Amino acid sequence: MLSQSEKLSKLEEKKRILALPELERPRTVRLKFRKVGSLQYISHLDLQRTFMRVLTRACLPVWYTKGFNPHAKLVFSTPLSVGAQSEYEFLDLRIDREMSTEEIMKRLNRELTEELQITEAYLPKSDFSEIAWATYEIEICTEHASEALAEQMTKVLTTAPLLLTKRTKAGEKEIDIVPLIHEIKIRFNENDATIGISATLSATTGEFLNPEMLITALKRECSIMSGDPMKEWYTILRTSVMKADFTRFR
Amino acid sequence: MNKNVSNILKAVSKPGRYSGGEYGQIIKDKSKVKARFAFCFPDTYEIGMSNLGVRILYGVLNREEDVWCERVYDPWLDMQEKMREHHLPLCACESGDPLSEFDMIGFTLQYEMSYTNVLNMLDLAGLPLRQSERDDSMPIVIGGGPCAYNPEPVADFFDLFNIGEGEEMLPELCRLYIQMKEEGRYTKAEYLHEAARSIEGIYVPSLYQVSYNEDGTIKEYTPIYDDIPTTIHKRIIKDMDTAYFPEKVVMPYIETVHDRVMLEVFRGCIRGCRFCQAGMIYRPVREKSPEVLNEQAKCLFEATGYDEISLTSLSISDYTQLEELCNLLLEWTDENMVSLSLPSLRVDSFTKELMDKIATVRSSSLTFAPEAGTQRLRDVINKNVLEEDLLRAVKVAFEAGKNTVKLYFMSGLPTETLDDIAGIAELASHVIDAYYQTPNRNRAKKPQVTISVSCFIPKPFTPFQWEAQDTFDQLAEKQEYLGSKITDKKIRYTHHDAKVSRIEAVLARGDRRLAPALELACKEGFCFDSWDECFDYDRWISVLERTGIDPAFYANRVWGLDEVLPWDIIDCGVSKEFLRKERDRAYAEATTPNCREKCSGCGANKMGGERTCCPKAKN
Ligand code: SF4
């Protein structure tokens, strides 16, 4: 219950923070975080709600919107679908009192589990709209995994057109996903008989390619994952996001 | 988490129900604990995670260093289907270990319609349903909660029941288990016998034989040992200020039913409505002090980050120090953007001052429970609410700009006539009139009154425990009649399904002869019977028929005042004599003062307790 070395209760700590002078203008702090393990099953909305409570528990000087129903403003980067993990998520938060980014990160991580941890906190110089690409590591355990299957998969995912239905707000539409794949490497891992995919996929708002679409395509074209679901599985891990020039987004 | 189940989690709705990993969950080293306890809530994760009792007992058990208590919920239908298809057993949230590996499994029985979920969960765990078929290597199955006051319909499936509040009983049961294991003298039979003999409040149904009369009523209960109690007395926590309270909460990631701090202000209720089981079984009232509550609220806020604190107790405005408590809380809640909510407000306590103080009272829609449409019937049920109180309360609300009110009623109450039903419609239209009589009302809006009518269900340990439930046709007729009396479009009318209430009545007053029916229901896949989409009346009737059960015997019969009741084996603190007197007073249309006005000698004072409203018991 005691926060900090000063041994203030959280409520006292909140009081102390409130008494600090207000910043001239709210300051945006960027949090890079990891969302893995059981957290992959938590939807975006639930994650948002979770962060609201975590911010309160962490006693951060969060800036709240004024008005009838004050709330913290949280802005998340590229969407991550349920069932995908990530080492590379971003969240922008606004504060209105002085607190170092190291302190913010420390306080937040105390209130989070291993599977949801802040890995960096800093003052951003870029905008989420600059995000153009995301890289993924996909691991597939399927019956009949082999060198040949890996090759067949490579062919499928690099031969245009590869048409898939994409669900958008405006309804369903057919898209060719090959142009949205910048780079793809598929290998067969002999020791555990799995297939590993490293992929760089489009992550712009307009042309976001959900890595699940690769699985959907492979299921259809290579009939993978059609055996016993208790023996077959796949995992998706986002490993980075990049700008249009393929430098890492920060 | 196992990669194998990832395929399944990706294919079911709301996988966050099953993935675990919540902040605040308690993980212990399996090799170092001596008893593993699976605390099962026989409904969905979202409902179970919101239950205050579970939060308390989870903490109480885990406070014991060598006990590890984990949580288990009933998986939703799509998940169950996958589990059965792939032979996946039911597992606990924290460790992911199957239930069969646990030493003890505890079920909280919150409502009768969850009984099928209990059996469903045992079945998903791969355990035999009947306690007689589970051997020494299998977990002990424990039941508790309000339905354990008449545990008889599910008695054959449980090894033992906790009667009353479990905060002390459950750790005692674990200690006894560990002790017997360490001394090498554990057998299930020995354990059950010793628990029944040495721990107050423990009911082991298999140690009592039941015989029946020719007319189907119960003849007697006979203990099979001389050294076990002939009546099981409920346990209570005497001093609520010092009672265990969970400083940490497991924080769900997904949205649950109550995502807020729940502050238990007191236990019990001073009112004594004659249909209400909670008002009797939780007696005597025991309050917490405002200072203690304030500290607990702060602690919970700090541990959870929730932005709402709900004062949860049966009739919150009966708390003697509500004003002090609210003032203490408001000292820090407002500046931390935490709102207070007071469910269960009575009309006579609804004032302008309260409304000004409590934001949620201001913002949320208003709900009152007059329960009956005429003063006569309200007197019969001892709901001491006057029409003028109700109208005064709604006027306060209308003046503050509100325009909607929700009113709860019950139909099928003893002595009810069609006049009483018509009274519901009249009361609703008086509320509409009150709106137009309020000069400072919100003139831009039209008033809206919603009346929600449930069906009376005779419940054990109430003055109406002997009464007959209306037949299905009678209930349907009354529902229709009420519908015909409501002509104003500003009045919305909804009613509960009389079919569910009928099955609930059978289970509420059921005895051990219902076991085969529940067993068959489980075999045929019944579960989530409190959910509209799952409940199927015709299938229930068919199951009852095929197991030789006449639902009318349990639901629609007037039970004899001298009859041995299935729950006579249990002493809930309130005497049968008192219940009988209250029943007589109901028929005489006489009200009984609440416990604070005058003690009516219900007998619960013999249980003791701090900050109660009872006179000291003479020993
Ligand atoms: S003993 Fe008297 S005051 Fe106490 S609960 Fe019973 S009726 Fe109420």
CSV table of C-alpha atoms in Angstrom, one decimal, chain B residues 153-373:
chain,number,residue,atom,x,y,z
B,153,PRO,CA,-32.0,-30.7,-3.6
B,154,VAL,CA,-28.2,-30.8,-4.2
B,155,ALA,CA,-27.3,-32.7,-1.0
B,156,ASP,CA,-26.4,-35.9,-2.8
B,157,PHE,CA,-23.7,-34.1,-4.8
B,158,PHE,CA,-21.9,-32.4,-2.0
B,159,ASP,CA,-19.7,-33.8,0.7
B,160,LEU,CA,-20.5,-31.0,3.1
B,161,PHE,CA,-22.0,-27.5,3.4
B,162,ASN,CA,-21.1,-24.4,5.2
B,163,ILE,CA,-24.1,-23.0,6.9
B,164,GLY,CA,-23.7,-19.3,7.4
B,165,GLU,CA,-20.7,-17.0,6.8
B,166,GLY,CA,-17.7,-18.8,5.6
B,167,GLU,CA,-14.8,-16.6,6.6
B,168,GLU,CA,-13.9,-18.8,9.6
B,169,MET,CA,-15.3,-22.1,8.6
B,170,LEU,CA,-13.4,-22.5,5.3
B,171,PRO,CA,-9.9,-22.0,6.9
B,172,GLU,CA,-11.0,-24.4,9.7
B,173,LEU,CA,-12.0,-27.0,7.1
B,174,CYS,CA,-8.6,-26.6,5.4
B,175,ARG,CA,-6.7,-26.8,8.7
B,176,LEU,CA,-8.5,-30.0,9.7
B,177,TYR,CA,-7.8,-31.5,6.2
B,178,ILE,CA,-4.1,-30.7,6.4
B,179,GLN,CA,-3.8,-32.0,10.0
B,180,MET,CA,-5.4,-35.3,9.2
B,181,LYS,CA,-3.3,-35.7,6.1
B,182,GLU,CA,-0.1,-35.0,8.0
B,183,GLU,CA,-1.1,-37.4,10.8
B,184,GLY,CA,-1.7,-40.0,8.1
B,185,ARG,CA,-5.3,-40.6,9.2
B,186,TYR,CA,-7.1,-39.0,6.3
B,187,THR,CA,-10.0,-40.9,4.7
B,188,LYS,CA,-12.9,-39.0,3.3
B,189,ALA,CA,-15.3,-40.7,5.7
B,190,GLU,CA,-13.2,-39.9,8.7
B,191,TYR,CA,-12.7,-36.3,7.6
B,192,LEU,CA,-16.4,-35.7,7.0
B,193,HIS,CA,-17.3,-37.2,10.4
B,194,GLU,CA,-14.7,-35.2,12.2
B,195,ALA,CA,-15.7,-32.0,10.4
B,196,ALA,CA,-19.4,-32.5,11.3
B,197,ARG,CA,-18.5,-33.2,14.9
B,198,SER,CA,-15.9,-30.6,15.6
B,199,ILE,CA,-16.6,-27.6,13.3
B,200,GLU,CA,-19.7,-25.6,14.1
B,201,GLY,CA,-21.9,-24.8,11.0
B,202,ILE,CA,-20.8,-27.8,9.0
B,203,TYR,CA,-23.6,-30.0,7.6
B,204,VAL,CA,-22.6,-33.3,6.1
B,205,PRO,CA,-25.8,-34.6,4.4
B,206,SER,CA,-24.6,-38.1,4.0
B,207,LEU,CA,-24.5,-38.5,7.8
B,208,TYR,CA,-28.2,-37.9,8.1
B,209,GLN,CA,-30.9,-40.3,6.9
B,210,VAL,CA,-34.2,-39.0,5.8
B,211,SER,CA,-37.5,-40.9,5.9
B,212,TYR,CA,-40.7,-40.0,4.4
B,213,ASN,CA,-44.4,-40.3,5.2
B,214,GLU,CA,-46.9,-41.9,2.9
B,215,ASP,CA,-48.2,-38.6,1.6
B,216,GLY,CA,-44.7,-37.7,0.5
B,217,THR,CA,-43.9,-35.3,3.3
B,218,ILE,CA,-40.8,-35.8,5.4
B,219,LYS,CA,-41.0,-37.9,8.4
B,220,GLU,CA,-37.7,-37.3,10.1
B,221,TYR,CA,-34.0,-36.7,9.8
B,222,THR,CA,-31.8,-39.2,11.7
B,223,PRO,CA,-28.1,-38.6,12.3
B,224,ILE,CA,-26.2,-41.8,11.8
B,225,TYR,CA,-23.7,-40.9,14.6
B,226,ASP,CA,-24.5,-39.9,18.1
B,227,ASP,CA,-21.8,-37.3,18.3
B,228,ILE,CA,-22.9,-35.1,15.4
B,229,PRO,CA,-25.4,-32.2,15.9
B,230,THR,CA,-29.1,-32.9,15.3
B,231,THR,CA,-29.5,-29.3,14.2
B,232,ILE,CA,-26.8,-27.3,12.4
B,233,HIS,CA,-26.5,-23.8,13.7
B,234,LYS,CA,-25.4,-21.1,11.2
B,235,ARG,CA,-22.1,-19.4,11.8
B,236,ILE,CA,-21.7,-15.6,11.7
B,237,ILE,CA,-18.9,-13.2,11.9
B,238,LYS,CA,-19.6,-11.3,15.2
B,239,ASP,CA,-17.6,-8.2,14.8
B,240,MET,CA,-17.6,-6.8,11.3
B,241,ASP,CA,-15.0,-4.1,12.1
B,242,THR,CA,-12.4,-6.8,12.7
B,243,ALA,CA,-13.7,-9.2,10.1
B,244,TYR,CA,-11.3,-10.0,7.3
B,245,PHE,CA,-11.6,-7.8,4.4
B,246,PRO,CA,-9.7,-8.2,1.1
B,247,GLU,CA,-7.1,-5.4,0.7
B,248,LYS,CA,-6.3,-6.7,-2.8
B,249,VAL,CA,-8.6,-7.5,-5.6
B,250,VAL,CA,-8.1,-9.6,-8.6
B,251,MET,CA,-8.5,-7.1,-11.4
B,252,PRO,CA,-10.4,-8.5,-14.4
B,253,TYR,CA,-9.2,-7.2,-17.8
B,254,ILE,CA,-12.5,-7.8,-19.5
B,255,GLU,CA,-15.6,-5.9,-18.5
B,256,THR,CA,-17.6,-7.6,-15.6
B,257,VAL,CA,-20.9,-6.9,-14.1
B,258,HIS,CA,-19.6,-4.7,-11.3
B,259,ASP,CA,-16.4,-3.0,-12.1
B,260,ARG,CA,-16.3,-1.0,-9.0
B,261,VAL,CA,-15.2,-1.0,-5.3
B,262,MET,CA,-17.8,-2.8,-3.3
B,263,LEU,CA,-17.9,-1.7,0.3
B,264,GLU,CA,-19.9,-3.9,2.5
B,265,VAL,CA,-21.4,-1.6,5.1
B,266,PHE,CA,-23.3,-4.0,7.2
B,267,ARG,CA,-24.7,-7.5,7.1
B,268,GLY,CA,-28.3,-8.3,7.7
B,269,CYS,CA,-31.5,-6.2,7.3
B,270,ILE,CA,-33.7,-4.6,10.0
B,271,ARG,CA,-36.8,-4.8,7.8
B,272,GLY,CA,-38.3,-8.2,7.8
B,273,CYS,CA,-40.3,-8.2,4.5
B,274,ARG,CA,-42.1,-11.5,4.8
B,275,PHE,CA,-41.2,-12.9,1.3
B,276,CYS,CA,-37.5,-12.0,1.6
B,277,GLN,CA,-35.0,-14.8,2.5
B,278,ALA,CA,-32.0,-12.5,2.7
B,279,GLY,CA,-33.8,-10.4,5.3
B,280,MET,CA,-34.1,-13.4,7.6
B,281,ILE,CA,-31.0,-15.6,7.0
B,282,TYR,CA,-28.5,-12.8,7.5
B,283,ARG,CA,-29.8,-11.7,10.8
B,284,PRO,CA,-28.8,-10.1,13.1
B,285,VAL,CA,-27.7,-6.8,11.5
B,286,ARG,CA,-24.1,-6.2,12.2
B,287,GLU,CA,-22.7,-2.8,11.2
B,288,LYS,CA,-19.2,-1.7,10.5
B,289,SER,CA,-18.0,1.7,11.9
B,290,PRO,CA,-17.8,4.6,9.5
B,291,GLU,CA,-14.1,5.1,10.3
B,292,VAL,CA,-13.3,1.5,9.5
B,293,LEU,CA,-15.3,1.7,6.3
B,294,ASN,CA,-13.6,4.8,5.2
B,295,GLU,CA,-10.1,3.2,5.7
B,296,GLN,CA,-11.2,0.1,3.8
B,297,ALA,CA,-12.6,2.2,1.0
B,298,LYS,CA,-9.3,4.1,0.6
B,299,CYS,CA,-7.4,0.9,0.7
B,300,LEU,CA,-9.6,-0.6,-2.0
B,301,PHE,CA,-9.4,2.5,-4.2
B,302,GLU,CA,-5.7,2.4,-4.0
B,303,ALA,CA,-5.5,-1.3,-4.8
B,304,THR,CA,-7.9,-1.2,-7.8
B,305,GLY,CA,-8.1,2.3,-9.3
B,306,TYR,CA,-11.8,1.9,-9.7
B,307,ASP,CA,-13.7,5.2,-10.2
B,308,GLU,CA,-16.8,4.2,-8.3
B,309,ILE,CA,-17.5,3.0,-4.8
B,310,SER,CA,-20.7,1.2,-4.3
B,311,LEU,CA,-22.1,0.9,-0.7
B,312,THR,CA,-23.5,-2.6,-0.8
B,313,SER,CA,-25.8,-3.9,1.8
B,314,LEU,CA,-29.4,-5.0,1.8
B,315,SER,CA,-31.1,-1.7,2.5
B,316,ILE,CA,-28.3,0.8,2.6
B,317,SER,CA,-30.3,3.7,3.9
B,318,ASP,CA,-30.9,1.8,7.1
B,319,TYR,CA,-27.2,2.2,8.0
B,320,THR,CA,-27.3,4.2,11.2
B,321,GLN,CA,-24.3,6.3,10.3
B,322,LEU,CA,-24.9,6.8,6.6
B,323,GLU,CA,-24.4,10.5,6.8
B,324,GLU,CA,-21.1,10.3,8.7
B,325,LEU,CA,-19.9,7.6,6.3
B,326,CYS,CA,-20.8,9.7,3.2
B,327,ASN,CA,-19.1,12.7,4.7
B,328,LEU,CA,-15.9,10.8,5.4
B,329,LEU,CA,-15.9,9.4,1.9
B,330,LEU,CA,-16.7,12.7,0.2
B,331,GLU,CA,-13.6,14.2,1.8
B,332,TRP,CA,-11.4,12.4,-0.7
B,333,THR,CA,-13.6,10.8,-3.4
B,334,ASP,CA,-14.6,14.0,-5.2
B,335,GLU,CA,-11.0,15.2,-5.7
B,336,ASN,CA,-10.0,11.8,-6.9
B,337,MET,CA,-12.9,11.7,-9.3
B,338,VAL,CA,-14.4,8.7,-7.6
B,339,SER,CA,-18.2,8.6,-7.5
B,340,LEU,CA,-20.3,7.0,-4.8
B,341,SER,CA,-23.3,4.8,-5.5
B,342,LEU,CA,-26.0,3.7,-3.2
B,343,PRO,CA,-28.1,0.9,-4.6
B,344,SER,CA,-31.0,-0.3,-2.5
B,345,LEU,CA,-32.4,3.0,-1.4
B,346,ARG,CA,-35.7,3.1,0.3
B,347,VAL,CA,-38.3,5.7,-0.7
B,348,ASP,CA,-38.5,7.1,2.8
B,349,SER,CA,-34.8,7.8,2.8
B,350,PHE,CA,-34.7,9.5,-0.5
B,351,THR,CA,-34.2,13.2,0.2
B,352,LYS,CA,-33.0,16.2,-1.6
B,353,GLU,CA,-29.9,16.4,0.7
B,354,LEU,CA,-28.9,12.9,-0.3
B,355,MET,CA,-29.4,13.6,-3.9
B,356,ASP,CA,-27.2,16.7,-3.8
B,357,LYS,CA,-24.5,14.7,-2.1
B,358,ILE,CA,-24.3,11.6,-4.1
B,359,ALA,CA,-23.5,12.1,-7.7
B,360,THR,CA,-24.8,8.7,-8.9
B,361,VAL,CA,-28.0,9.2,-7.1
B,362,ARG,CA,-28.2,12.4,-9.2
B,363,SER,CA,-27.2,10.8,-12.5
B,364,SER,CA,-28.6,7.3,-12.5
B,365,SER,CA,-32.1,6.3,-13.2
B,366,LEU,CA,-34.3,5.9,-10.1
B,367,THR,CA,-35.4,2.6,-8.8
B,368,PHE,CA,-37.8,1.8,-6.0
B,369,ALA,CA,-39.4,-1.4,-4.8
B,370,PRO,CA,-42.9,-1.0,-3.4
B,371,GLU,CA,-43.4,-4.7,-4.2
B,372,ALA,CA,-47.2,-4.5,-4.0
B,373,GLY,CA,-49.8,-2.3,-5.5
